[in-house]
mmCIF file of N, CA, C and O in Angstrom:
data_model
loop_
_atom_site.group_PDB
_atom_site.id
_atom_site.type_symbol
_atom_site.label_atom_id
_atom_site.label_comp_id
_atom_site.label_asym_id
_atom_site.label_seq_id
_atom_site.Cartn_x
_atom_site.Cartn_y
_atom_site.Cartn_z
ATOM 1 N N UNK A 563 -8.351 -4.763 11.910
ATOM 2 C CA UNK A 563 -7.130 -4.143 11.433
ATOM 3 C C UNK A 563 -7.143 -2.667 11.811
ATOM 4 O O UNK A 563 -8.207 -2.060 11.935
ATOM 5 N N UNK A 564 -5.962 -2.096 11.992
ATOM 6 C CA UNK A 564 -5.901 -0.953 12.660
ATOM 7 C C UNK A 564 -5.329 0.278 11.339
ATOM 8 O O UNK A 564 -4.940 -0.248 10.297
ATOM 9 N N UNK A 565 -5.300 1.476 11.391
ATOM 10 C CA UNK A 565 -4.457 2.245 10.328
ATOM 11 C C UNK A 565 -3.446 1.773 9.830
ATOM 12 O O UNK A 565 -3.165 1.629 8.641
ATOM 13 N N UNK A 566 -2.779 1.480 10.894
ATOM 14 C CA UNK A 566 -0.898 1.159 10.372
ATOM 15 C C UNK A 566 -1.376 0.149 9.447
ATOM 16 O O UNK A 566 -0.992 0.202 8.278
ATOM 17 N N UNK A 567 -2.033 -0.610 9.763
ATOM 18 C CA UNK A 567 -2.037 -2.157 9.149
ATOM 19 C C UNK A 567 -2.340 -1.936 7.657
ATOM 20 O O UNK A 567 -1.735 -2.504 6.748
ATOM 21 N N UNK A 568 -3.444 -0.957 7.483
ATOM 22 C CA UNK A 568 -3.735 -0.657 6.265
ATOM 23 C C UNK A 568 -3.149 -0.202 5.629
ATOM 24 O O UNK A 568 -3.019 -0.515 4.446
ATOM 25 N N UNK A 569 -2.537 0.791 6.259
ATOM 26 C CA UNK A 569 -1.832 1.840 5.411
ATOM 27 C C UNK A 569 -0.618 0.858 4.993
ATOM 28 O O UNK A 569 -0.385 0.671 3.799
ATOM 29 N N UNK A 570 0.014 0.344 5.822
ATOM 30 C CA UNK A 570 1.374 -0.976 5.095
ATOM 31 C C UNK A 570 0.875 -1.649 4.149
ATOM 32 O O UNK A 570 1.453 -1.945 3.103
ATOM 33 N N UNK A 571 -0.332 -1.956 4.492
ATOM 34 C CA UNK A 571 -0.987 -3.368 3.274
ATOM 35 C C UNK A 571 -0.862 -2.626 1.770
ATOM 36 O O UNK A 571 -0.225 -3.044 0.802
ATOM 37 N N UNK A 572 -1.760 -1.250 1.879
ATOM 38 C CA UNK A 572 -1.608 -0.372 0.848
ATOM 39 C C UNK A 572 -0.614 -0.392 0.584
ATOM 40 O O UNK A 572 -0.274 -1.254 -0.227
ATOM 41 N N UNK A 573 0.598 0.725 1.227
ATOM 42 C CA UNK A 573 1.390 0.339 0.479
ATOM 43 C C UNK A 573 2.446 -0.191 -0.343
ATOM 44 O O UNK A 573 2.988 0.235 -1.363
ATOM 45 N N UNK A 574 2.664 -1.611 0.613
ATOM 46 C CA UNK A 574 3.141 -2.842 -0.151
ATOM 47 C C UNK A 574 2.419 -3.621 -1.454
ATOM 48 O O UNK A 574 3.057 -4.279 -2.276
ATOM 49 N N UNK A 575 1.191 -3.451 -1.478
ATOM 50 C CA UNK A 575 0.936 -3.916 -2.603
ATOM 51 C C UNK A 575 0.664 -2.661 -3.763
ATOM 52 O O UNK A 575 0.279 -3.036 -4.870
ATOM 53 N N UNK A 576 0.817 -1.471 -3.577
ATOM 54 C CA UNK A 576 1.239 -0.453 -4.403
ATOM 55 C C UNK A 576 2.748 -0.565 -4.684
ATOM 56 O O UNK A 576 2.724 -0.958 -5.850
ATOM 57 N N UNK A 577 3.757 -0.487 -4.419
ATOM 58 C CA UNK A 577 4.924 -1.342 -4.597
ATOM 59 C C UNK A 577 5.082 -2.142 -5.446
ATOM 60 O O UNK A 577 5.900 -2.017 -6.357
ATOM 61 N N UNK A 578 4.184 -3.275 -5.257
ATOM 62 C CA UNK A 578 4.386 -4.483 -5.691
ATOM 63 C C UNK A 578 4.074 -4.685 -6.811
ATOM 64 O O UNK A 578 4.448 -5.572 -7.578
ATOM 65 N N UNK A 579 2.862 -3.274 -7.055
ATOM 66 C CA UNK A 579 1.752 -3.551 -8.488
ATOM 67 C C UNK A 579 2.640 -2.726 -9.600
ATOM 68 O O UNK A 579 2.494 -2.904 -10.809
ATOM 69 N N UNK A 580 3.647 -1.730 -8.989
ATOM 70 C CA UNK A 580 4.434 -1.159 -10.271
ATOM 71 C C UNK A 580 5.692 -1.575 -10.902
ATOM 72 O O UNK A 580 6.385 -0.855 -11.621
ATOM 73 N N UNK A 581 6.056 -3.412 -10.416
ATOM 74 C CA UNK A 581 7.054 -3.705 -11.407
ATOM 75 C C UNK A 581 6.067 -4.587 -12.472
ATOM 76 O O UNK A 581 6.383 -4.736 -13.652
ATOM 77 N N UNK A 582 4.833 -5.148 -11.887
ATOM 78 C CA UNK A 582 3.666 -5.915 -12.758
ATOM 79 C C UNK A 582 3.533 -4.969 -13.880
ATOM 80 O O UNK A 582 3.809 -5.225 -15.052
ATOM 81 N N UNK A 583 3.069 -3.812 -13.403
ATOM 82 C CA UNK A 583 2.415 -2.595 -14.886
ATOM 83 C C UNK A 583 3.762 -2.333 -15.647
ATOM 84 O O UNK A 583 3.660 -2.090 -16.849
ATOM 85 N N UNK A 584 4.619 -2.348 -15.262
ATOM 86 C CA UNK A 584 5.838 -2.082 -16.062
ATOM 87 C C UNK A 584 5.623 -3.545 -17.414
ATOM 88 O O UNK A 584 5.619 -3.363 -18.632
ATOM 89 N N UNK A 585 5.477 -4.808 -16.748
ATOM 90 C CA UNK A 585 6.317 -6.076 -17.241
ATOM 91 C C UNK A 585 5.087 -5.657 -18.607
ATOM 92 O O UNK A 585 5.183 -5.320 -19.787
ATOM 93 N N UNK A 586 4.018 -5.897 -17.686
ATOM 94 C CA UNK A 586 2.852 -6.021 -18.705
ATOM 95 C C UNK A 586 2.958 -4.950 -20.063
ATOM 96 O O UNK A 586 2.679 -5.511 -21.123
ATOM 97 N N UNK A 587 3.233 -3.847 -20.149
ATOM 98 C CA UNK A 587 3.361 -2.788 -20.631
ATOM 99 C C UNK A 587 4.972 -3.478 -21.950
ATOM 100 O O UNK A 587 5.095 -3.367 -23.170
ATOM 101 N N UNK A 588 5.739 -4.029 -21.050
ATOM 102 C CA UNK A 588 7.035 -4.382 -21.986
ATOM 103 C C UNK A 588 6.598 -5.410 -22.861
ATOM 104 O O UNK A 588 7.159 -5.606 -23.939
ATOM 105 N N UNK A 589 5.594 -6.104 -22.449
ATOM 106 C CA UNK A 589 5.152 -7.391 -22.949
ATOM 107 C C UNK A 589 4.290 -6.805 -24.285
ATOM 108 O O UNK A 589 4.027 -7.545 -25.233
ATOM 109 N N UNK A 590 4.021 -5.861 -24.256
ATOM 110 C CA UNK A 590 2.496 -5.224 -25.022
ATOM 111 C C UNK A 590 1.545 -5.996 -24.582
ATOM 112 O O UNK A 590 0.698 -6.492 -25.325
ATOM 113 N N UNK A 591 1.587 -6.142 -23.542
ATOM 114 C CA UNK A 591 -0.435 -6.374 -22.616
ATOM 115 C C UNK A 591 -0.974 -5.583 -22.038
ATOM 116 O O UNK A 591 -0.244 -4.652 -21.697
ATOM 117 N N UNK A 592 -1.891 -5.521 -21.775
ATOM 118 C CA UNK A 592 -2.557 -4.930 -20.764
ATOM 119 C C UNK A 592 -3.003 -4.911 -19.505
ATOM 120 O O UNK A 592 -4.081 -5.437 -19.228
ATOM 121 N N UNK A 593 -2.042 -4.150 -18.338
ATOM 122 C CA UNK A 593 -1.967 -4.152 -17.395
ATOM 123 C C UNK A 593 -3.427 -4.276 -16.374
ATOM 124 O O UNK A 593 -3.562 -3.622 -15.340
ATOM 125 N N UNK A 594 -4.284 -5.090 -16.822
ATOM 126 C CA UNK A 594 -5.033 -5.424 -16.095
ATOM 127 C C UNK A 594 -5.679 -5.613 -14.526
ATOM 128 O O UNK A 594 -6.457 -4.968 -13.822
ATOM 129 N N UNK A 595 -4.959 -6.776 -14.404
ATOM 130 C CA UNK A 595 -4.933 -6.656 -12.761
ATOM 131 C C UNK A 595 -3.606 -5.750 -11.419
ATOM 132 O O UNK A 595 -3.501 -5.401 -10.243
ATOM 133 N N UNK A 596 -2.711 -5.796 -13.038
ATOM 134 C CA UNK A 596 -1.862 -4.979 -12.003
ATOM 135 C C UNK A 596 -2.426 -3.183 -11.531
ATOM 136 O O UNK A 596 -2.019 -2.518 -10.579
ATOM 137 N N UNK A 597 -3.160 -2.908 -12.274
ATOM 138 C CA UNK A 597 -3.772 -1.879 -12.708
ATOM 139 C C UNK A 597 -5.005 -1.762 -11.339
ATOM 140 O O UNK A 597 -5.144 -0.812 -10.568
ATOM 141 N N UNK A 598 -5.781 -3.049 -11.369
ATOM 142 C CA UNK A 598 -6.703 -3.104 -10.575
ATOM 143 C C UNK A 598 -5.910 -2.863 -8.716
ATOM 144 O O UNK A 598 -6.343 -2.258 -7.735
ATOM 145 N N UNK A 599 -4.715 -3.614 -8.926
ATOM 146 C CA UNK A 599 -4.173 -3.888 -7.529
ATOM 147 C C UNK A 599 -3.616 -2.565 -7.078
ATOM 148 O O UNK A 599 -3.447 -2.418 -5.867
ATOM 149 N N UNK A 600 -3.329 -1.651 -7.841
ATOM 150 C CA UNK A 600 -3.243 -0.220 -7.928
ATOM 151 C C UNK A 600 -3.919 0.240 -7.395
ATOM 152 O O UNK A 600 -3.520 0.823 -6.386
ATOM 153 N N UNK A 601 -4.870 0.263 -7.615
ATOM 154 C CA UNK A 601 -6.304 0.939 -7.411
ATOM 155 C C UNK A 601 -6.631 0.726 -5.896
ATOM 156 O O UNK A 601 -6.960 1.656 -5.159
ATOM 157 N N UNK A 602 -6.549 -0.176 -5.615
ATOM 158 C CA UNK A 602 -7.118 -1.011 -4.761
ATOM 159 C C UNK A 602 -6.055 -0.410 -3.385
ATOM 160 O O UNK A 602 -6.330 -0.237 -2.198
ATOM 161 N N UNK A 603 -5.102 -0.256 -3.954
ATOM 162 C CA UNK A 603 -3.981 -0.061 -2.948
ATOM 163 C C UNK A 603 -4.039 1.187 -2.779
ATOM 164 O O UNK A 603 -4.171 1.612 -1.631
ATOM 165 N N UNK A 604 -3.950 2.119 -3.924
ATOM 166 C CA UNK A 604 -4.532 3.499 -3.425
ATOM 167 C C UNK A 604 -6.073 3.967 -2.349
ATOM 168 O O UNK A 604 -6.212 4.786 -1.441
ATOM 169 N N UNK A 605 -7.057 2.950 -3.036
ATOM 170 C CA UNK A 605 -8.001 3.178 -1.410
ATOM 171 C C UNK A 605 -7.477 2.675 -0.472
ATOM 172 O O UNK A 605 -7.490 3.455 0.480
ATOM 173 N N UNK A 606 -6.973 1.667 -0.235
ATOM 174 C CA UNK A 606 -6.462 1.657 1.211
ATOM 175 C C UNK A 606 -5.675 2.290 1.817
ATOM 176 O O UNK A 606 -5.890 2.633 2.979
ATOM 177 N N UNK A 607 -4.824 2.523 1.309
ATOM 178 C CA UNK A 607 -3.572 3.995 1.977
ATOM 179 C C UNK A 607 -5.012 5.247 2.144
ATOM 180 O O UNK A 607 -4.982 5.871 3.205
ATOM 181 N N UNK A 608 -5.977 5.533 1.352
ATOM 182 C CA UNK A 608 -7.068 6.119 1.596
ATOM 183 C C UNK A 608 -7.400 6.236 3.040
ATOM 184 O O UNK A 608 -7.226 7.074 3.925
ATOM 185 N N UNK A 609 -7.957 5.036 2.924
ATOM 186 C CA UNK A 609 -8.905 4.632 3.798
ATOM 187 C C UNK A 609 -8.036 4.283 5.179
ATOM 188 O O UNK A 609 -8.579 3.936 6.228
ATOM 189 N N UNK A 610 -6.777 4.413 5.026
ATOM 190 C CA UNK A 610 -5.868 4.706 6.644
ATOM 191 C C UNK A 610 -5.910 5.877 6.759
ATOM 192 O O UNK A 610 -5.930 6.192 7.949
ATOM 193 N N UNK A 611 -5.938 6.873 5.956
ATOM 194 C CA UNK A 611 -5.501 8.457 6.139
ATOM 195 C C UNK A 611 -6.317 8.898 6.700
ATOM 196 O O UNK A 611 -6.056 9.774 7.525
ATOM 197 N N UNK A 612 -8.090 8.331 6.412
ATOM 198 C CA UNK A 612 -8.925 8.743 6.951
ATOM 199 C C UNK A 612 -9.572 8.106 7.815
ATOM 200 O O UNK A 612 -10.699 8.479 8.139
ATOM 201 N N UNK A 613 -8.972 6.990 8.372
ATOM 202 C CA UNK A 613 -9.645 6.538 9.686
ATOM 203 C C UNK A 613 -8.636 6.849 10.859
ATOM 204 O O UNK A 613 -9.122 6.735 11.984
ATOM 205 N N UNK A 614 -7.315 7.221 10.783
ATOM 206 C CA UNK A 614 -6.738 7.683 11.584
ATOM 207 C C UNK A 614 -7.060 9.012 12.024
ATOM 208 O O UNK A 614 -7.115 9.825 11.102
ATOM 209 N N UNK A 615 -7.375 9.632 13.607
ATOM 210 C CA UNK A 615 -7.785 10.900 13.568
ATOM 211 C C UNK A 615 -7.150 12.041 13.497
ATOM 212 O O UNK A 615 -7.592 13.190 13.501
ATOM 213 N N UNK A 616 -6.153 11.671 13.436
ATOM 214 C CA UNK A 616 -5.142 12.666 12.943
ATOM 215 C C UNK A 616 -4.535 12.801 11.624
ATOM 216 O O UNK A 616 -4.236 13.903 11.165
ATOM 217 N N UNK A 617 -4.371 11.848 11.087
ATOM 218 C CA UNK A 617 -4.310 11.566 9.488
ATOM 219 C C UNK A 617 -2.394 10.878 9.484
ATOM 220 O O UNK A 617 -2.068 10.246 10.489
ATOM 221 N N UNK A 618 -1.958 10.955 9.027
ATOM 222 C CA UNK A 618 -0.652 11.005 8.834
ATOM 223 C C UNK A 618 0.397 11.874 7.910
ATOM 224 O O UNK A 618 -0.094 12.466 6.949
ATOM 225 N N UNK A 619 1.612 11.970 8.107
ATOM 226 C CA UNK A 619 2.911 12.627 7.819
ATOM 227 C C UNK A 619 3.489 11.894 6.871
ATOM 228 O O UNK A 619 3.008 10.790 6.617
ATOM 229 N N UNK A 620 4.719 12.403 6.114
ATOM 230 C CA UNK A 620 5.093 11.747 5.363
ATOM 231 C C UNK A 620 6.412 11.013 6.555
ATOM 232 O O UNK A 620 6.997 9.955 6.324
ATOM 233 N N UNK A 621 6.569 11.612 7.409
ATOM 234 C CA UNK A 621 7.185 11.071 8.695
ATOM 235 C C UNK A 621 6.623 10.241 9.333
ATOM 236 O O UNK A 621 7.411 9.594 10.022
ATOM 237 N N UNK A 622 5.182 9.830 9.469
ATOM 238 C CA UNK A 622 4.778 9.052 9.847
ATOM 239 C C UNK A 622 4.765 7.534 9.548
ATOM 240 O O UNK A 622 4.772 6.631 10.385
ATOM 241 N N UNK A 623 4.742 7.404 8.032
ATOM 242 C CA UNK A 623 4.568 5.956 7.418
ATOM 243 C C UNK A 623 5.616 5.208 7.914
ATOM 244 O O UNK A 623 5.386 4.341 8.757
ATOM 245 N N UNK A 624 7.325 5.530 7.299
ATOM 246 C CA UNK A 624 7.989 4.798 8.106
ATOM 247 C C UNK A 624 8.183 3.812 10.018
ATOM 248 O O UNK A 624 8.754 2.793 10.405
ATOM 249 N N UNK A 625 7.214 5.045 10.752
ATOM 250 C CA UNK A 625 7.076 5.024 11.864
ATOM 251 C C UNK A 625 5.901 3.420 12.461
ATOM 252 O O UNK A 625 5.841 2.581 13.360
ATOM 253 N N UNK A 626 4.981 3.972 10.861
ATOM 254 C CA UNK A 626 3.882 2.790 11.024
ATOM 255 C C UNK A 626 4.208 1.511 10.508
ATOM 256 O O UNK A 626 3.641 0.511 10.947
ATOM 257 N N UNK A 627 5.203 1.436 9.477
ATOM 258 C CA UNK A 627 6.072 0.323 9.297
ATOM 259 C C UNK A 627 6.862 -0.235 10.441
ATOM 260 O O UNK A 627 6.900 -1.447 10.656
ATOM 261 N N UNK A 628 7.326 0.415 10.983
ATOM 262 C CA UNK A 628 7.711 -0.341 12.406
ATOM 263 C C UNK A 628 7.040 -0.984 13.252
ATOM 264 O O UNK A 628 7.442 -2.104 13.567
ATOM 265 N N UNK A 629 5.896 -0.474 13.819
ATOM 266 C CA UNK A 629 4.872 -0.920 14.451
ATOM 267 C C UNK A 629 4.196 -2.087 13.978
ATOM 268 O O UNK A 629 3.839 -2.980 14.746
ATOM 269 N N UNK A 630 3.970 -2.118 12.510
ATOM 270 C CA UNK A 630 3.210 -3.154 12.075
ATOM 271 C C UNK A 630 4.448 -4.356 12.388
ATOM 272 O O UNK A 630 4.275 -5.225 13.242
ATOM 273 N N UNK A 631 5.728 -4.253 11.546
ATOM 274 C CA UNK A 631 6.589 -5.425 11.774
ATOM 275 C C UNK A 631 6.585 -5.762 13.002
ATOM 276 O O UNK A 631 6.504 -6.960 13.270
ATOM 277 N N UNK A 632 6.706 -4.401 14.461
ATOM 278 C CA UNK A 632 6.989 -4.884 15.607
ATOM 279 C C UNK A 632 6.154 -5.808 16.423
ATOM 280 O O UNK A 632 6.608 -6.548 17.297
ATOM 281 N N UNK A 633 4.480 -5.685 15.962
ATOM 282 C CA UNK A 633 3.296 -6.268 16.538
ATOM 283 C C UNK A 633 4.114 -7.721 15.386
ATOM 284 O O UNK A 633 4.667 -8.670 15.941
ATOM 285 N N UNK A 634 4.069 -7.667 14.444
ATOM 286 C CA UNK A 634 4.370 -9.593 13.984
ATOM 287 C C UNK A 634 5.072 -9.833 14.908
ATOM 288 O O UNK A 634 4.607 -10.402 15.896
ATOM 289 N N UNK A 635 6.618 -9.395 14.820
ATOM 290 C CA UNK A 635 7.564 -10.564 15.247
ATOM 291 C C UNK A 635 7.272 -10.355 16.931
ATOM 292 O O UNK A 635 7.766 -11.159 17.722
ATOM 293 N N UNK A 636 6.564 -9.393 17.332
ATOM 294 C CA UNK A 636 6.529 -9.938 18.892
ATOM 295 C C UNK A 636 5.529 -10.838 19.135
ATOM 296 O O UNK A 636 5.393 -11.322 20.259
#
């Protein structure tokens, strides 16, 4: 897997983990794994910033969202 890849994976499932912590929270539970998937998603957006050698922009992410979709559907 390459930066882009990570950095999307990150942060789609950062995305994904803050309507979970919301529900859980309305429910009175404890946001557990949504909490964990958080986490998890924050090192990886990490761990793209810093394996890319240049790092990235806030101009950039959108850019790497393209790329990642464009490598699927081609």
């Amino acid at each position: 897997m390459n930066s882009d890849q990570i950095l999307v994976l990150g942060v789609v499932l950062g995305v994904f983990s803050i309507p979970a912590i919301v529900s859980a929270i309305s429910d009175r539970r404890t946001p557990r794994v949504a909490a964990l998937v958080l986490i998890g998603a924050g090192c990886l957006v990490i761990w793209a910033i810093t394996s890319k050698p240049t790092g990235y922009s806030i101009t950039d992410v959108p850019k790497a969202f393209v790329r990642v979709v464009g490598g699927l559907l081609n």
